[in-house]
XYZ file of C-alpha atoms in Angstrom:
366
model
C 5.765 42.103 -46.358
C 6.545 40.834 -49.871
C 10.014 41.608 -51.215
C 9.953 43.901 -54.228
C 12.538 41.650 -55.849
C 9.583 39.336 -56.383
C 7.571 42.108 -58.064
C 7.095 39.990 -61.220
C 5.560 37.185 -59.158
C 3.317 39.741 -57.418
C 2.083 41.059 -60.775
C 1.344 37.553 -62.037
C -0.567 36.744 -58.844
C -2.563 39.960 -59.238
C -3.474 39.071 -62.819
C -4.505 35.594 -61.710
C -6.816 37.098 -59.075
C -8.395 39.418 -61.634
C -8.920 36.498 -63.994
C -11.084 34.756 -61.386
C -13.790 37.386 -61.801
C -13.288 37.784 -65.561
C -12.961 41.586 -65.223
C -16.419 41.785 -63.593
C -17.027 44.610 -61.108
C -18.145 42.784 -57.911
C -20.141 45.797 -56.716
C -22.356 45.567 -59.839
C -22.775 41.789 -59.598
C -25.055 39.751 -57.355
C -23.188 38.420 -54.319
C -24.070 34.794 -55.104
C -22.794 35.203 -58.657
C -19.519 36.630 -57.305
C -19.180 33.619 -55.000
C -19.932 31.301 -57.910
C -17.284 32.993 -60.055
C -14.794 32.463 -57.226
C -15.903 28.809 -56.978
C -16.903 28.943 -53.316
C -20.055 27.981 -51.404
C -21.091 30.895 -49.130
C -22.558 28.421 -46.647
C -19.403 26.356 -46.070
C -16.532 28.460 -47.399
C -13.370 26.991 -48.877
C -11.967 23.661 -47.812
C -8.592 23.660 -46.050
C -6.967 21.896 -49.013
C -8.408 24.394 -51.499
C -7.294 27.321 -49.329
C -3.783 25.880 -49.214
C -3.750 25.434 -52.988
C -4.896 29.027 -53.550
C -2.302 30.326 -51.096
C 0.407 28.649 -53.152
C -1.072 30.045 -56.372
C -1.851 33.629 -55.359
C 0.761 34.096 -52.650
C 0.372 35.592 -49.161
C -2.046 38.405 -48.391
C 0.696 41.013 -47.909
C 1.662 44.329 -49.427
C 4.890 44.588 -51.397
C 7.807 46.218 -49.610
C 11.284 47.356 -50.502
C 13.943 44.608 -50.476
C 16.000 44.375 -47.272
C 19.085 46.587 -47.344
C 22.371 44.766 -46.623
C 24.064 45.739 -43.355
C 27.134 47.100 -45.117
C 24.953 49.429 -47.187
C 23.196 50.639 -44.035
C 26.588 51.409 -42.512
C 27.823 53.266 -45.596
C 24.539 55.213 -45.654
C 25.679 56.896 -42.437
C 28.323 58.697 -44.528
C 25.765 60.060 -47.014
C 25.734 63.585 -45.658
C 27.060 66.854 -47.159
C 28.878 67.670 -43.928
C 30.582 64.273 -43.989
C 31.621 64.891 -47.609
C 33.190 68.178 -46.529
C 35.055 66.459 -43.708
C 36.289 63.741 -46.074
C 37.543 66.409 -48.455
C 39.324 68.095 -45.530
C 40.873 64.729 -44.640
C 42.203 64.194 -48.159
C 43.580 67.736 -48.370
C 45.169 67.445 -44.923
C 46.814 64.140 -45.861
C 48.157 65.566 -49.119
C 49.521 68.602 -47.246
C 51.256 66.303 -44.717
C 52.749 64.218 -47.516
C 54.008 67.275 -49.414
C 55.505 68.681 -46.217
C 57.336 65.408 -45.574
C 58.604 65.240 -49.128
C 59.958 68.812 -49.067
C 61.558 68.598 -45.628
C 65.239 69.506 -45.525
C 67.662 66.559 -45.152
C 68.299 65.799 -41.510
C 65.240 67.700 -40.237
C 62.212 66.065 -38.599
C 59.975 67.029 -41.507
C 56.880 67.830 -39.488
C 54.614 65.286 -37.807
C 55.491 61.572 -38.213
C 51.828 60.817 -39.025
C 48.912 62.901 -40.405
C 47.252 63.212 -36.989
C 44.649 65.725 -38.196
C 43.439 63.308 -40.871
C 43.448 60.365 -38.459
C 41.367 62.276 -35.902
C 38.790 63.316 -38.526
C 38.486 59.746 -39.848
C 38.056 58.364 -36.313
C 35.330 60.924 -35.606
C 33.496 59.949 -38.796
C 33.747 56.227 -37.988
C 32.442 56.722 -34.434
C 29.632 58.870 -35.838
C 28.682 56.160 -38.357
C 28.805 53.394 -35.720
C 26.542 55.356 -33.354
C 24.000 56.024 -36.090
C 24.066 52.449 -37.367
C 23.647 50.868 -33.913
C 20.742 53.161 -33.000
C 18.860 52.511 -36.247
C 19.569 48.760 -36.090
C 18.087 48.589 -32.570
C 14.966 50.431 -33.720
C 14.498 48.074 -36.688
C 14.884 45.025 -34.444
C 12.272 46.429 -32.060
C 9.827 47.056 -34.919
C 10.389 43.533 -36.282
C 9.786 42.030 -32.828
C 6.564 43.998 -32.435
C 5.385 42.895 -35.879
C 5.872 39.240 -34.915
C 4.123 39.697 -31.564
C 1.117 41.404 -33.123
C 0.639 39.240 -36.215
C -2.983 40.023 -37.212
C -5.577 37.271 -37.537
C -8.873 37.037 -39.388
C -12.024 34.986 -38.869
C -12.864 32.961 -41.994
C -15.311 30.224 -42.888
C -13.373 27.042 -43.712
C -14.882 23.554 -44.053
C -18.188 24.919 -42.735
C -16.591 26.157 -39.492
C -15.482 29.640 -38.441
C -11.726 29.586 -37.831
C -9.055 32.140 -36.944
C -6.179 32.247 -39.416
C -3.259 34.588 -39.961
C -4.287 37.489 -42.164
C -1.431 36.652 -44.539
C -3.139 33.284 -45.252
C -6.437 34.783 -46.459
C -7.005 33.876 -50.118
C -9.407 34.942 -52.893
C -12.732 33.183 -52.379
C -12.428 33.016 -48.591
C -15.577 33.928 -46.657
C -14.463 36.422 -43.982
C -16.602 36.835 -40.865
C -16.726 40.460 -39.715
C -17.589 41.682 -36.235
C -17.328 44.883 -34.255
C -13.673 45.832 -33.674
C -12.320 43.697 -36.538
C -9.931 45.043 -39.154
C -10.885 44.079 -42.696
C -8.037 41.956 -44.039
C -8.842 42.046 -47.778
C -11.174 43.575 -50.355
C -14.456 41.706 -50.555
C -18.074 41.650 -51.702
C -20.607 41.627 -48.882
C -22.814 38.522 -48.649
C -24.743 39.439 -45.482
C -24.754 42.414 -43.157
C -26.617 43.437 -40.009
C -26.254 47.049 -38.825
C -22.757 46.939 -40.306
C -20.767 50.172 -40.238
C -17.128 50.439 -41.280
C -14.612 53.271 -40.754
C -12.963 53.956 -44.116
C -11.134 57.163 -43.167
C -7.728 55.580 -43.876
C -8.820 54.827 -47.446
C -11.361 57.463 -48.493
C -10.958 60.191 -45.866
C -14.584 59.820 -44.779
C -14.771 61.199 -41.244
C -17.639 58.995 -40.030
C -18.202 55.225 -40.355
C -20.071 54.180 -43.506
C -23.160 51.975 -43.446
C -22.827 48.755 -45.437
C -25.435 46.532 -47.064
C -25.150 43.609 -49.510
C -27.606 44.854 -52.167
C -26.177 45.073 -55.686
C -25.442 48.575 -56.964
C -27.361 49.764 -60.028
C -24.425 51.710 -61.467
C -20.716 52.164 -60.912
C -19.925 54.281 -57.866
C -16.901 56.018 -56.438
C -14.875 54.058 -53.916
C -16.499 55.696 -50.886
C -20.010 54.994 -52.200
C -19.637 51.251 -52.784
C -21.860 50.238 -49.889
C -21.737 46.523 -50.752
C -17.916 46.313 -50.698
C -15.435 46.108 -47.824
C -11.813 47.137 -48.206
C -8.500 46.040 -46.781
C -7.216 48.158 -43.883
C -10.599 49.532 -42.809
C -12.195 48.645 -39.468
C -15.640 47.527 -38.325
C -17.167 49.917 -35.788
C -20.627 48.358 -35.512
C -22.620 45.293 -36.539
C -21.692 42.001 -38.143
C -21.375 40.688 -41.680
C -19.818 38.215 -44.065
C -17.992 38.914 -47.297
C -16.351 36.883 -50.030
C -12.769 37.957 -50.673
C -12.270 39.387 -54.155
C -8.737 40.706 -53.843
C -5.719 40.275 -51.563
C -2.293 41.874 -51.202
C -1.419 44.258 -53.985
C -4.728 43.546 -55.755
C -6.600 45.607 -53.159
C -7.390 49.315 -53.101
C -4.794 49.946 -50.399
C -2.343 47.872 -52.451
C -2.812 50.232 -55.398
C -2.114 53.185 -53.079
C 1.020 51.431 -51.814
C 2.186 50.966 -55.395
C 1.739 54.695 -56.069
C 3.578 55.640 -52.864
C 6.510 53.400 -53.788
C 7.056 55.512 -56.893
C 7.601 58.713 -54.902
C 11.046 59.877 -53.841
C 11.956 60.592 -50.231
C 12.568 64.256 -49.502
C 15.374 65.521 -47.304
C 14.335 66.397 -43.766
C 14.479 70.041 -42.586
C 17.643 69.226 -40.619
C 19.294 67.577 -43.634
C 18.425 70.573 -45.804
C 19.890 72.945 -43.221
C 23.083 70.883 -42.885
C 23.435 70.772 -46.660
C 23.105 74.566 -46.757
C 25.660 74.997 -43.955
C 28.064 72.574 -45.639
C 27.790 74.487 -48.907
C 28.501 77.796 -47.167
C 31.454 76.268 -45.274
C 32.870 74.811 -48.472
C 32.709 78.169 -50.224
C 34.136 79.952 -47.168
C 37.027 77.492 -46.920
C 37.944 78.035 -50.573
C 37.776 81.815 -50.155
C 39.946 81.683 -47.006
C 42.581 79.589 -48.770
C 42.642 81.934 -51.773
C 42.850 85.074 -49.597
C 45.734 83.635 -47.569
C 47.737 82.829 -50.703
C 47.070 86.260 -52.215
C 47.952 88.029 -48.931
C 51.222 86.122 -48.625
C 52.095 86.878 -52.224
C 51.403 90.603 -51.789
C 53.183 90.984 -48.438
C 56.175 88.677 -48.848
C 56.257 87.542 -52.467
C 57.336 84.147 -53.768
C 61.055 83.706 -54.492
C 60.938 80.005 -55.228
C 58.837 76.844 -55.354
C 59.422 76.321 -51.617
C 57.637 79.605 -50.852
C 54.680 78.559 -52.995
C 54.469 75.185 -51.261
C 54.722 76.779 -47.812
C 51.940 79.236 -48.698
C 49.709 76.436 -49.986
C 50.307 74.379 -46.843
C 49.435 77.341 -44.622
C 46.285 78.080 -46.632
C 45.229 74.428 -46.523
C 45.851 74.213 -42.773
C 43.662 77.268 -42.141
C 40.953 75.899 -44.441
C 40.931 72.504 -42.715
C 40.837 74.196 -39.310
C 37.684 76.051 -40.385
C 35.819 72.753 -40.923
C 33.826 71.716 -37.791
C 35.091 68.150 -37.372
C 32.923 67.454 -34.337
C 29.620 68.760 -35.710
C 28.609 65.494 -37.400
C 29.287 63.469 -34.252
C 27.470 65.998 -32.056
C 24.397 65.880 -34.314
C 24.339 62.083 -34.199
C 24.645 62.017 -30.407
C 21.884 64.614 -29.967
C 19.535 62.740 -32.312
C 20.343 59.434 -30.606
C 19.441 60.968 -27.243
C 16.175 62.135 -28.797
C 15.433 58.605 -29.998
C 16.061 57.214 -26.518
C 13.759 59.795 -24.942
C 11.058 58.859 -27.473
C 11.556 55.185 -26.620
C 10.843 55.947 -22.951
C 7.443 57.195 -24.122
C 6.900 53.944 -26.089
C 7.590 55.543 -29.488
C 10.044 53.744 -31.780
C 11.925 55.909 -34.292
C 13.633 53.937 -37.078
C 15.706 56.784 -38.553
C 17.634 59.300 -36.493
C 16.729 62.221 -38.750
C 13.032 61.468 -38.195
C 13.305 62.742 -34.614
C 13.921 66.302 -35.782
C 11.325 65.965 -38.548
C 8.682 64.948 -36.021
C 9.637 67.964 -33.944
C 9.022 70.193 -36.959
C 5.458 68.916 -37.439
C 2.808 71.542 -36.762
C -0.333 69.579 -37.699
C -1.039 65.851 -37.200
């Protein structure tokens, strides 16, 4: 994948690819003219030196991806949860209450606990929760990266007059790709030859059956699914053979344009995250109400004769409020989701985010 920090370079490479064809629609242009515009001989393909030069100019045949997130940010992301915020607030309040109690202790008395044990316990629970989540997600990412390296896709291209297998990321504009049954199309291209060629384009157009392809030039502009003389990145050959000259790679493909649109959307909270946010909101309101009711009840029943009575009432109200916060809920949720991830792994399914386990369980239609 291409880092989105290099998005400017990606845009320049895309413009350079478009300039090769001088804004000509390949589907409305004769295949030989398209090859001529791309400065390639359909009979011999590009030379190895020319392919290397174009790779340096246009960049790898990869889709842009989000920049890698630093490890410390991934760890801090484990604390981005409404329930965790509530627990942190309880920790701060509990610490303040302990400090006030120590400050107002009578001379010679013990003055309560020597350390704010409640706060320490909550912080330890949150740290353990974050470590569990981080380790589980890090393992999943490492597994996905290892699989990606093991299954690096390759493409058959015509180079120096010979058919060769190269990494898909090294395909460049002007390459002659050789298509056969079972192949995945590695880039957008204009068909040069085709024999009983049928390609499944469901991932791109939604067409439920494979589409027949032929190299004849179209008489007028057609919708994407009706461009019978074009092949598109990410689709797969189900029947026949053919050859096509590459007209676009990476982000300058139809699937690249879809990727660009998807990158502009915002991630929604999962059903579990929404439910936890709702529960946290209710708990926060309930805690505030409990604290207020305790102070009012103490004032009505006993009254306040001095500042010490007010402080004692506040400490009691805060203690009850903190006790109402479920300190172990966050850790329990993480452990349960981690167990779900491990069970999925036994069935050869890798889940990168813990919350995705519950989301997958909520799916009704695939």
